[in-house]
Amino acid sequence: MSPSRARITTALTLLLLATTACTAGEHRSTPAAPHAEPLQLPLDAYTSTVAEIHLMEDAQDILMRRCMNDLGMEWKTLPRVDATDIEPPNLRRYGADAEAVRHGYHPRPDPPSVVRRDRAWDEREALPAKVLDAAYGSPGKGGCLKTAQRQLVGDTAPPDYRAFNQLTGTALETARRTPEVRQALRTWRARMAKAGFDYPDPYAAADDKRWQTPGPTPAERATARADVACQKSAKLVKVWAAAETRVQHRLIRQNTDRLREAKARKDRWVAAARRVLDDKGRASHGPR
């Protein structure tokens, strides 16, 4: 098993790819937009934040290092991502955010701490086969990753985001079809047309093939500026978020048991990870 496939972030990453206009590599960390206003939705309580995902990875890494050292092999733990470099939840869920004015529809540059962590993942994938087999296991063997997970949470399976993935996608599209969101989208389109841009919705503007360039072009920035201004004028994000909040509350009521089980599993992993990191912190400071 390769490092990227071993990561517990895969399901969440796939969700983000499906529900936002941005793209990222499977094992890439998510950089922050410093001026973005956080958008919290009810279903967020049933998945892991990016910070929690990093927390679980870091705890696994510490336990893996002990296992690898016992086998006589070196294991470098992942560098931490600064809290200020972590992207807020639901950014660009309804299209471009305010940062698009600077970067167009291209991803914003990764902050240094994100670059360091991603580079460490890349370096792992280039490790010798013998080291990777010991770390992640070959057919029939679990490797140090499985040992670390067992030490971390016993027989509790890794967090399962299937319920969240299905429901958050349903909520997004259901809210999109509500009368108030359809009206806000019509207003956005009309105001974009008045500004000289012809797109049916913000997703189409972000996905324009003309933006498939190494960096944002003047035309892309101009489109993004108009996009963001028209979203604000049409109150699109406010209207869409309010509609989706109502939809998500209804879906939560309809799927209480399924979501409660998924949250309990996630919470157990996060709590166990915090204990490992707290123990490491106490050990590094030594006795008082």
PDB file of C-alpha atoms in Angstrom:
ATOM      1  CA  MET A   1       0.000   0.000   0.000  1.00  0.00           C
ATOM      2  CA  SER A   2       1.436   3.400  -0.957  1.00  0.00           C
ATOM      3  CA  PRO A   3       1.512   6.352   1.464  1.00  0.00           C
ATOM      4  CA  SER A   4      -1.180   8.275  -0.382  1.00  0.00           C
ATOM      5  CA  ARG A   5      -3.548   5.294  -0.391  1.00  0.00           C
ATOM      6  CA  ALA A   6      -2.828   4.709   3.291  1.00  0.00           C
ATOM      7  CA  ARG A   7      -3.924   8.140   4.285  1.00  0.00           C
ATOM      8  CA  ILE A   8      -7.193   8.546   6.140  1.00  0.00           C
ATOM      9  CA  THR A   9      -7.908  11.739   4.167  1.00  0.00           C
ATOM     10  CA  THR A  10      -8.879  10.056   0.905  1.00  0.00           C
ATOM     11  CA  ALA A  11     -12.649  10.062   1.394  1.00  0.00           C
ATOM     12  CA  LEU A  12     -12.740  13.667   2.531  1.00  0.00           C
ATOM     13  CA  THR A  13     -10.505  14.776  -0.335  1.00  0.00           C
ATOM     14  CA  LEU A  14     -12.809  13.104  -2.862  1.00  0.00           C
ATOM     15  CA  LEU A  15     -15.745  14.901  -1.279  1.00  0.00           C
ATOM     16  CA  LEU A  16     -14.038  18.255  -1.581  1.00  0.00           C
ATOM     17  CA  LEU A  17     -13.278  17.584  -5.227  1.00  0.00           C
ATOM     18  CA  ALA A  18     -16.907  16.738  -5.895  1.00  0.00           C
ATOM     19  CA  THR A  19     -18.461  19.726  -4.136  1.00  0.00           C
ATOM     20  CA  THR A  20     -16.158  22.673  -4.872  1.00  0.00           C
ATOM     21  CA  ALA A  21     -14.751  24.324  -7.951  1.00  0.00           C
ATOM     22  CA  CYS A  22     -11.150  23.706  -6.843  1.00  0.00           C
ATOM     23  CA  THR A  23      -8.945  20.676  -7.407  1.00  0.00           C
ATOM     24  CA  ALA A  24      -6.132  19.163  -5.366  1.00  0.00           C
ATOM     25  CA  GLY A  25      -3.950  16.103  -5.375  1.00  0.00           C
ATOM     26  CA  GLU A  26      -5.177  13.162  -3.369  1.00  0.00           C
ATOM     27  CA  HIS A  27      -2.660  13.616  -0.583  1.00  0.00           C
ATOM     28  CA  ARG A  28      -2.332  17.395  -0.689  1.00  0.00           C
ATOM     29  CA  SER A  29      -2.945  19.541   2.353  1.00  0.00           C
ATOM     30  CA  THR A  30      -5.408  22.388   1.981  1.00  0.00           C
ATOM     31  CA  PRO A  31      -4.074  25.959   2.260  1.00  0.00           C
ATOM     32  CA  ALA A  32      -5.989  28.770   3.876  1.00  0.00           C
ATOM     33  CA  ALA A  33      -7.586  31.835   2.391  1.00  0.00           C
ATOM     34  CA  PRO A  34      -6.680  34.500   4.987  1.00  0.00           C
ATOM     35  CA  HIS A  35      -9.599  36.809   4.260  1.00  0.00           C
ATOM     36  CA  ALA A  36     -12.329  34.197   3.816  1.00  0.00           C
ATOM     37  CA  GLU A  37     -15.290  34.205   6.186  1.00  0.00           C
ATOM     38  CA  PRO A  38     -15.883  30.683   7.570  1.00  0.00           C
ATOM     39  CA  LEU A  39     -19.102  29.035   6.417  1.00  0.00           C
ATOM     40  CA  GLN A  40     -20.392  26.484   8.901  1.00  0.00           C
ATOM     41  CA  LEU A  41     -23.090  24.027   7.858  1.00  0.00           C
ATOM     42  CA  PRO A  42     -24.944  21.528  10.096  1.00  0.00           C
ATOM     43  CA  LEU A  43     -23.411  18.406   8.513  1.00  0.00           C
ATOM     44  CA  ASP A  44     -19.900  19.675   9.289  1.00  0.00           C
ATOM     45  CA  ALA A  45     -20.279  18.199  12.776  1.00  0.00           C
ATOM     46  CA  TYR A  46     -20.280  14.710  11.271  1.00  0.00           C
ATOM     47  CA  THR A  47     -17.005  14.850   9.367  1.00  0.00           C
ATOM     48  CA  SER A  48     -13.389  15.653  10.178  1.00  0.00           C
ATOM     49  CA  THR A  49     -11.946  19.104   9.795  1.00  0.00           C
ATOM     50  CA  VAL A  50      -8.642  19.433   7.965  1.00  0.00           C
ATOM     51  CA  ALA A  51      -7.014  20.145  11.340  1.00  0.00           C
ATOM     52  CA  GLU A  52      -8.449  16.907  12.770  1.00  0.00           C
ATOM     53  CA  ILE A  53      -7.226  14.955   9.750  1.00  0.00           C
ATOM     54  CA  HIS A  54      -3.735  16.314  10.286  1.00  0.00           C
ATOM     55  CA  LEU A  55      -4.051  15.447  13.977  1.00  0.00           C
ATOM     56  CA  MET A  56      -4.863  11.820  13.178  1.00  0.00           C
ATOM     57  CA  GLU A  57      -2.061  11.612  10.639  1.00  0.00           C
ATOM     58  CA  ASP A  58       0.422  13.051  13.109  1.00  0.00           C
ATOM     59  CA  ALA A  59      -0.563  10.611  15.859  1.00  0.00           C
ATOM     60  CA  GLN A  60      -0.312   7.655  13.481  1.00  0.00           C
ATOM     61  CA  ASP A  61       3.087   8.916  12.385  1.00  0.00           C
ATOM     62  CA  ILE A  62       4.451   8.953  15.926  1.00  0.00           C
ATOM     63  CA  LEU A  63       3.337   5.376  16.533  1.00  0.00           C
ATOM     64  CA  MET A  64       4.628   4.293  13.121  1.00  0.00           C
ATOM     65  CA  ARG A  65       8.031   5.753  13.891  1.00  0.00           C
ATOM     66  CA  ARG A  66       8.275   3.649  17.042  1.00  0.00           C
ATOM     67  CA  CYS A  67       7.334   0.547  15.070  1.00  0.00           C
ATOM     68  CA  MET A  68       9.783   1.312  12.286  1.00  0.00           C
ATOM     69  CA  ASN A  69      12.575   2.048  14.751  1.00  0.00           C
ATOM     70  CA  ASP A  70      11.941  -1.328  16.377  1.00  0.00           C
ATOM     71  CA  LEU A  71      12.556  -2.833  12.940  1.00  0.00           C
ATOM     72  CA  GLY A  72      15.836  -0.933  12.669  1.00  0.00           C
ATOM     73  CA  MET A  73      14.490   1.569  10.118  1.00  0.00           C
ATOM     74  CA  GLU A  74      14.328   5.349  10.175  1.00  0.00           C
ATOM     75  CA  TRP A  75      10.942   7.045   9.856  1.00  0.00           C
ATOM     76  CA  LYS A  76      10.622  10.809   9.517  1.00  0.00           C
ATOM     77  CA  THR A  77       7.362  12.180  10.844  1.00  0.00           C
ATOM     78  CA  LEU A  78       5.421  14.667   8.761  1.00  0.00           C
ATOM     79  CA  PRO A  79       6.082  18.366   9.424  1.00  0.00           C
ATOM     80  CA  ARG A  80       3.133  20.122  11.000  1.00  0.00           C
ATOM     81  CA  VAL A  81       0.888  22.526   9.120  1.00  0.00           C
ATOM     82  CA  ASP A  82       0.434  25.889  10.819  1.00  0.00           C
ATOM     83  CA  ALA A  83      -3.100  26.464  12.055  1.00  0.00           C
ATOM     84  CA  THR A  84      -3.295  29.722  10.102  1.00  0.00           C
ATOM     85  CA  ASP A  85      -2.492  27.826   6.889  1.00  0.00           C
ATOM     86  CA  ILE A  86      -5.534  25.537   7.100  1.00  0.00           C
ATOM     87  CA  GLU A  87      -8.366  26.392   4.753  1.00  0.00           C
ATOM     88  CA  PRO A  88     -11.754  27.145   6.350  1.00  0.00           C
ATOM     89  CA  PRO A  89     -14.550  24.622   5.716  1.00  0.00           C
ATOM     90  CA  ASN A  90     -16.852  24.971   2.710  1.00  0.00           C
ATOM     91  CA  LEU A  91     -14.687  27.538   0.953  1.00  0.00           C
ATOM     92  CA  ARG A  92     -15.825  27.994  -2.673  1.00  0.00           C
ATOM     93  CA  ARG A  93     -18.794  25.696  -2.040  1.00  0.00           C
ATOM     94  CA  TYR A  94     -21.035  28.008  -4.034  1.00  0.00           C
ATOM     95  CA  GLY A  95     -18.386  29.253  -6.453  1.00  0.00           C
ATOM     96  CA  ALA A  96     -15.516  31.738  -6.272  1.00  0.00           C
ATOM     97  CA  ASP A  97     -14.613  33.361  -2.970  1.00  0.00           C
ATOM     98  CA  ALA A  98     -13.128  36.817  -2.327  1.00  0.00           C
ATOM     99  CA  GLU A  99      -9.576  35.572  -2.929  1.00  0.00           C
ATOM    100  CA  ALA A 100     -10.483  34.917  -6.580  1.00  0.00           C
ATOM    101  CA  VAL A 101     -10.119  38.650  -7.122  1.00  0.00           C
ATOM    102  CA  ARG A 102      -6.358  38.177  -6.680  1.00  0.00           C
ATOM    103  CA  HIS A 103      -5.846  34.654  -7.999  1.00  0.00           C
ATOM    104  CA  GLY A 104      -8.683  34.294 -10.468  1.00  0.00           C
ATOM    105  CA  TYR A 105      -9.986  30.728 -10.487  1.00  0.00           C
ATOM    106  CA  HIS A 106      -6.520  29.232 -10.022  1.00  0.00           C
ATOM    107  CA  PRO A 107      -5.594  27.705  -6.658  1.00  0.00           C
ATOM    108  CA  ARG A 108      -3.898  30.227  -4.387  1.00  0.00           C
ATOM    109  CA  PRO A 109      -0.202  29.529  -3.709  1.00  0.00           C
ATOM    110  CA  ASP A 110       0.430  27.012  -0.951  1.00  0.00           C
ATOM    111  CA  PRO A 111       1.756  28.485   2.314  1.00  0.00           C
ATOM    112  CA  PRO A 112       5.236  27.283   3.385  1.00  0.00           C
ATOM    113  CA  SER A 113       3.992  24.817   6.016  1.00  0.00           C
ATOM    114  CA  VAL A 114       1.681  23.172   3.454  1.00  0.00           C
ATOM    115  CA  VAL A 115       4.525  22.966   0.943  1.00  0.00           C
ATOM    116  CA  ARG A 116       6.738  21.266   3.528  1.00  0.00           C
ATOM    117  CA  ARG A 117       4.123  18.664   4.383  1.00  0.00           C
ATOM    118  CA  ASP A 118       3.326  17.905   0.749  1.00  0.00           C
ATOM    119  CA  ARG A 119       7.017  17.559  -0.017  1.00  0.00           C
ATOM    120  CA  ALA A 120       7.317  15.068   2.842  1.00  0.00           C
ATOM    121  CA  TRP A 121       4.488  12.982   1.332  1.00  0.00           C
ATOM    122  CA  ASP A 122       6.258  13.018  -2.018  1.00  0.00           C
ATOM    123  CA  GLU A 123       9.515  11.927  -0.391  1.00  0.00           C
ATOM    124  CA  ARG A 124       7.729   8.990   1.233  1.00  0.00           C
ATOM    125  CA  GLU A 125       6.474   7.717  -2.083  1.00  0.00           C
ATOM    126  CA  ALA A 126      10.108   7.597  -3.258  1.00  0.00           C
ATOM    127  CA  LEU A 127      11.318   5.490  -0.306  1.00  0.00           C
ATOM    128  CA  PRO A 128      12.866   2.078  -1.058  1.00  0.00           C
ATOM    129  CA  ALA A 129      10.385  -0.763  -1.511  1.00  0.00           C
ATOM    130  CA  LYS A 130      11.722  -2.494   1.601  1.00  0.00           C
ATOM    131  CA  VAL A 131      10.906   0.535   3.748  1.00  0.00           C
ATOM    132  CA  LEU A 132       7.462   1.004   2.192  1.00  0.00           C
ATOM    133  CA  ASP A 133       6.619  -2.667   2.750  1.00  0.00           C
ATOM    134  CA  ALA A 134       7.591  -2.380   6.405  1.00  0.00           C
ATOM    135  CA  ALA A 135       5.593   0.818   6.793  1.00  0.00           C
ATOM    136  CA  TYR A 136       2.431  -0.003   4.855  1.00  0.00           C
ATOM    137  CA  GLY A 137       2.567  -3.743   4.425  1.00  0.00           C
ATOM    138  CA  SER A 138       2.778  -6.072   1.491  1.00  0.00           C
ATOM    139  CA  PRO A 139      -0.002  -8.545   0.573  1.00  0.00           C
ATOM    140  CA  GLY A 140      -0.868 -10.563   3.644  1.00  0.00           C
ATOM    141  CA  LYS A 141       0.920  -8.236   6.055  1.00  0.00           C
ATOM    142  CA  GLY A 142      -0.316  -5.110   7.774  1.00  0.00           C
ATOM    143  CA  GLY A 143       2.923  -3.231   8.262  1.00  0.00           C
ATOM    144  CA  CYS A 144       3.578  -0.528  10.844  1.00  0.00           C
ATOM    145  CA  LEU A 145       0.554   1.502   9.731  1.00  0.00           C
ATOM    146  CA  LYS A 146      -1.783  -1.269  10.861  1.00  0.00           C
ATOM    147  CA  THR A 147       0.196  -1.671  14.083  1.00  0.00           C
ATOM    148  CA  ALA A 148      -0.053   2.068  14.733  1.00  0.00           C
ATOM    149  CA  GLN A 149      -3.801   2.139  14.084  1.00  0.00           C
ATOM    150  CA  ARG A 150      -4.343  -0.814  16.417  1.00  0.00           C
ATOM    151  CA  GLN A 151      -2.341   0.941  19.143  1.00  0.00           C
ATOM    152  CA  LEU A 152      -4.262   4.134  18.540  1.00  0.00           C
ATOM    153  CA  VAL A 153      -7.875   2.906  18.560  1.00  0.00           C
ATOM    154  CA  GLY A 154      -7.859  -0.879  18.897  1.00  0.00           C
ATOM    155  CA  ASP A 155     -10.374  -2.446  16.515  1.00  0.00           C
ATOM    156  CA  THR A 156     -12.188   0.804  15.687  1.00  0.00           C
ATOM    157  CA  ALA A 157     -12.161   1.221  11.895  1.00  0.00           C
ATOM    158  CA  PRO A 158     -10.902   4.508  10.398  1.00  0.00           C
ATOM    159  CA  PRO A 159     -13.462   7.309  10.101  1.00  0.00           C
ATOM    160  CA  ASP A 160     -16.136   6.560   7.505  1.00  0.00           C
ATOM    161  CA  TYR A 161     -17.272   9.600   5.553  1.00  0.00           C
ATOM    162  CA  ARG A 162     -19.699   7.842   3.220  1.00  0.00           C
ATOM    163  CA  ALA A 163     -22.826   9.126   4.954  1.00  0.00           C
ATOM    164  CA  PHE A 164     -21.463  12.664   5.049  1.00  0.00           C
ATOM    165  CA  ASN A 165     -20.334  12.519   1.406  1.00  0.00           C
ATOM    166  CA  GLN A 166     -23.708  11.328   0.180  1.00  0.00           C
ATOM    167  CA  LEU A 167     -25.775  13.704   2.268  1.00  0.00           C
ATOM    168  CA  THR A 168     -23.710  16.840   1.721  1.00  0.00           C
ATOM    169  CA  GLY A 169     -23.863  16.324  -2.048  1.00  0.00           C
ATOM    170  CA  THR A 170     -27.616  15.801  -1.859  1.00  0.00           C
ATOM    171  CA  ALA A 171     -28.012  18.898   0.296  1.00  0.00           C
ATOM    172  CA  LEU A 172     -26.029  21.079  -2.096  1.00  0.00           C
ATOM    173  CA  GLU A 173     -28.093  20.093  -5.148  1.00  0.00           C
ATOM    174  CA  THR A 174     -31.425  20.120  -3.292  1.00  0.00           C
ATOM    175  CA  ALA A 175     -30.757  23.628  -2.040  1.00  0.00           C
ATOM    176  CA  ARG A 176     -29.709  24.678  -5.532  1.00  0.00           C
ATOM    177  CA  ARG A 177     -33.173  23.754  -6.825  1.00  0.00           C
ATOM    178  CA  THR A 178     -35.087  25.776  -4.212  1.00  0.00           C
ATOM    179  CA  PRO A 179     -36.997  28.802  -5.540  1.00  0.00           C
ATOM    180  CA  GLU A 180     -34.920  31.325  -3.595  1.00  0.00           C
ATOM    181  CA  VAL A 181     -31.580  29.949  -4.802  1.00  0.00           C
ATOM    182  CA  ARG A 182     -32.804  29.689  -8.391  1.00  0.00           C
ATOM    183  CA  GLN A 183     -33.865  33.337  -8.172  1.00  0.00           C
ATOM    184  CA  ALA A 184     -30.484  34.355  -6.711  1.00  0.00           C
ATOM    185  CA  LEU A 185     -28.739  32.481  -9.539  1.00  0.00           C
ATOM    186  CA  ARG A 186     -30.906  34.229 -12.123  1.00  0.00           C
ATOM    187  CA  THR A 187     -30.006  37.574 -10.557  1.00  0.00           C
ATOM    188  CA  TRP A 188     -26.310  36.643 -10.593  1.00  0.00           C
ATOM    189  CA  ARG A 189     -26.494  35.621 -14.250  1.00  0.00           C
ATOM    190  CA  ALA A 190     -28.306  38.785 -15.276  1.00  0.00           C
ATOM    191  CA  ARG A 191     -25.776  40.990 -13.545  1.00  0.00           C
ATOM    192  CA  MET A 192     -22.874  39.038 -15.016  1.00  0.00           C
ATOM    193  CA  ALA A 193     -24.440  39.452 -18.463  1.00  0.00           C
ATOM    194  CA  LYS A 194     -24.753  43.186 -17.899  1.00  0.00           C
ATOM    195  CA  ALA A 195     -21.032  43.211 -17.086  1.00  0.00           C
ATOM    196  CA  GLY A 196     -20.323  41.388 -20.353  1.00  0.00           C
ATOM    197  CA  PHE A 197     -20.000  37.770 -19.124  1.00  0.00           C
ATOM    198  CA  ASP A 198     -22.246  34.901 -20.215  1.00  0.00           C
ATOM    199  CA  TYR A 199     -22.277  32.002 -17.717  1.00  0.00           C
ATOM    200  CA  PRO A 200     -25.247  30.017 -16.350  1.00  0.00           C
ATOM    201  CA  ASP A 201     -23.829  29.829 -12.822  1.00  0.00           C
ATOM    202  CA  PRO A 202     -20.628  30.444 -10.812  1.00  0.00           C
ATOM    203  CA  TYR A 203     -19.418  26.876 -11.348  1.00  0.00           C
ATOM    204  CA  ALA A 204     -19.439  27.388 -15.114  1.00  0.00           C
ATOM    205  CA  ALA A 205     -17.457  30.601 -14.711  1.00  0.00           C
ATOM    206  CA  ALA A 206     -14.820  28.829 -12.614  1.00  0.00           C
ATOM    207  CA  ASP A 207     -14.618  25.854 -14.997  1.00  0.00           C
ATOM    208  CA  ASP A 208     -14.150  27.877 -18.195  1.00  0.00           C
ATOM    209  CA  LYS A 209     -11.524  26.064 -20.292  1.00  0.00           C
ATOM    210  CA  ARG A 210      -9.855  29.390 -20.998  1.00  0.00           C
ATOM    211  CA  TRP A 211      -8.507  29.332 -17.443  1.00  0.00           C
ATOM    212  CA  GLN A 212      -6.463  26.175 -18.078  1.00  0.00           C
ATOM    213  CA  THR A 213      -3.250  28.199 -18.078  1.00  0.00           C
ATOM    214  CA  PRO A 214      -0.135  28.088 -15.858  1.00  0.00           C
ATOM    215  CA  GLY A 215      -1.352  31.147 -13.975  1.00  0.00           C
ATOM    216  CA  PRO A 216      -4.312  33.532 -13.880  1.00  0.00           C
ATOM    217  CA  THR A 217      -4.657  35.757 -16.948  1.00  0.00           C
ATOM    218  CA  PRO A 218      -5.977  39.336 -16.933  1.00  0.00           C
ATOM    219  CA  ALA A 219      -9.231  38.080 -18.494  1.00  0.00           C
ATOM    220  CA  GLU A 220      -9.587  35.456 -15.778  1.00  0.00           C
ATOM    221  CA  ARG A 221      -9.048  38.012 -13.017  1.00  0.00           C
ATOM    222  CA  ALA A 222     -11.558  40.353 -14.600  1.00  0.00           C
ATOM    223  CA  THR A 223     -14.127  37.550 -14.783  1.00  0.00           C
ATOM    224  CA  ALA A 224     -13.475  36.564 -11.178  1.00  0.00           C
ATOM    225  CA  ARG A 225     -13.833  40.165  -9.999  1.00  0.00           C
ATOM    226  CA  ALA A 226     -17.206  40.437 -11.732  1.00  0.00           C
ATOM    227  CA  ASP A 227     -18.226  37.008 -10.433  1.00  0.00           C
ATOM    228  CA  VAL A 228     -17.509  37.898  -6.802  1.00  0.00           C
ATOM    229  CA  ALA A 229     -19.169  41.312  -7.136  1.00  0.00           C
ATOM    230  CA  CYS A 230     -22.289  39.788  -8.700  1.00  0.00           C
ATOM    231  CA  GLN A 231     -22.470  37.088  -6.018  1.00  0.00           C
ATOM    232  CA  LYS A 232     -22.394  39.809  -3.371  1.00  0.00           C
ATOM    233  CA  SER A 233     -24.973  41.923  -5.181  1.00  0.00           C
ATOM    234  CA  ALA A 234     -27.319  38.947  -5.604  1.00  0.00           C
ATOM    235  CA  LYS A 235     -26.671  37.799  -2.004  1.00  0.00           C
ATOM    236  CA  LEU A 236     -26.069  34.400  -3.558  1.00  0.00           C
ATOM    237  CA  VAL A 237     -23.927  32.844  -0.836  1.00  0.00           C
ATOM    238  CA  LYS A 238     -26.199  34.078   1.952  1.00  0.00           C
ATOM    239  CA  VAL A 239     -29.337  32.780   0.231  1.00  0.00           C
ATOM    240  CA  TRP A 240     -27.801  29.451  -0.801  1.00  0.00           C
ATOM    241  CA  ALA A 241     -26.263  28.803   2.623  1.00  0.00           C
ATOM    242  CA  ALA A 242     -29.586  29.515   4.360  1.00  0.00           C
ATOM    243  CA  ALA A 243     -31.420  27.141   2.032  1.00  0.00           C
ATOM    244  CA  GLU A 244     -28.812  24.426   2.414  1.00  0.00           C
ATOM    245  CA  THR A 245     -28.820  24.790   6.199  1.00  0.00           C
ATOM    246  CA  ARG A 246     -32.528  23.977   6.225  1.00  0.00           C
ATOM    247  CA  VAL A 247     -32.008  21.016   3.902  1.00  0.00           C
ATOM    248  CA  GLN A 248     -29.126  19.669   5.964  1.00  0.00           C
ATOM    249  CA  HIS A 249     -31.111  19.863   9.198  1.00  0.00           C
ATOM    250  CA  ARG A 250     -33.846  17.787   7.552  1.00  0.00           C
ATOM    251  CA  LEU A 251     -31.344  15.215   6.281  1.00  0.00           C
ATOM    252  CA  ILE A 252     -29.764  14.939   9.708  1.00  0.00           C
ATOM    253  CA  ARG A 253     -33.153  14.194  11.261  1.00  0.00           C
ATOM    254  CA  GLN A 254     -33.761  11.532   8.591  1.00  0.00           C
ATOM    255  CA  ASN A 255     -30.348   9.870   9.053  1.00  0.00           C
ATOM    256  CA  THR A 256     -29.736  10.283  12.775  1.00  0.00           C
ATOM    257  CA  ASP A 257     -28.509   6.759  13.557  1.00  0.00           C
ATOM    258  CA  ARG A 258     -26.193   6.547  10.554  1.00  0.00           C
ATOM    259  CA  LEU A 259     -24.635   9.929  11.235  1.00  0.00           C
ATOM    260  CA  ARG A 260     -24.358   9.353  14.971  1.00  0.00           C
ATOM    261  CA  GLU A 261     -22.380   6.166  14.395  1.00  0.00           C
ATOM    262  CA  ALA A 262     -20.037   7.871  11.930  1.00  0.00           C
ATOM    263  CA  LYS A 263     -19.454  10.779  14.317  1.00  0.00           C
ATOM    264  CA  ALA A 264     -18.755   8.455  17.252  1.00  0.00           C
ATOM    265  CA  ARG A 265     -16.086   6.647  15.231  1.00  0.00           C
ATOM    266  CA  LYS A 266     -14.496   9.910  14.127  1.00  0.00           C
ATOM    267  CA  ASP A 267     -14.566  11.320  17.665  1.00  0.00           C
ATOM    268  CA  ARG A 268     -12.843   8.228  19.017  1.00  0.00           C
ATOM    269  CA  TRP A 269     -10.021   8.588  16.498  1.00  0.00           C
ATOM    270  CA  VAL A 270      -9.592  12.288  17.219  1.00  0.00           C
ATOM    271  CA  ALA A 271      -9.585  11.775  20.994  1.00  0.00           C
ATOM    272  CA  ALA A 272      -7.038   8.952  20.706  1.00  0.00           C
ATOM    273  CA  ALA A 273      -4.843  11.099  18.457  1.00  0.00           C
ATOM    274  CA  ARG A 274      -4.914  13.960  20.955  1.00  0.00           C
ATOM    275  CA  ARG A 275      -3.817  11.609  23.741  1.00  0.00           C
ATOM    276  CA  VAL A 276      -0.840  10.416  21.700  1.00  0.00           C
ATOM    277  CA  LEU A 277       0.208  13.966  20.851  1.00  0.00           C
ATOM    278  CA  ASP A 278      -0.320  15.138  24.442  1.00  0.00           C
ATOM    279  CA  ASP A 279       1.836  12.264  25.710  1.00  0.00           C
ATOM    280  CA  LYS A 280       4.525  13.167  23.191  1.00  0.00           C
ATOM    281  CA  GLY A 281       4.395  16.794  24.313  1.00  0.00           C
ATOM    282  CA  ARG A 282       4.756  15.871  27.975  1.00  0.00           C
ATOM    283  CA  ALA A 283       7.632  13.505  27.178  1.00  0.00           C
ATOM    284  CA  SER A 284       9.476  16.168  25.179  1.00  0.00           C
ATOM    285  CA  HIS A 285       9.275  18.634  28.064  1.00  0.00           C
ATOM    286  CA  GLY A 286      10.397  16.029  30.612  1.00  0.00           C
ATOM    287  CA  PRO A 287       9.593  16.074  34.346  1.00  0.00           C
ATOM    288  CA  ARG A 288       8.839  19.399  35.893  1.00  0.00           C
TER     289      ARG A 288
END
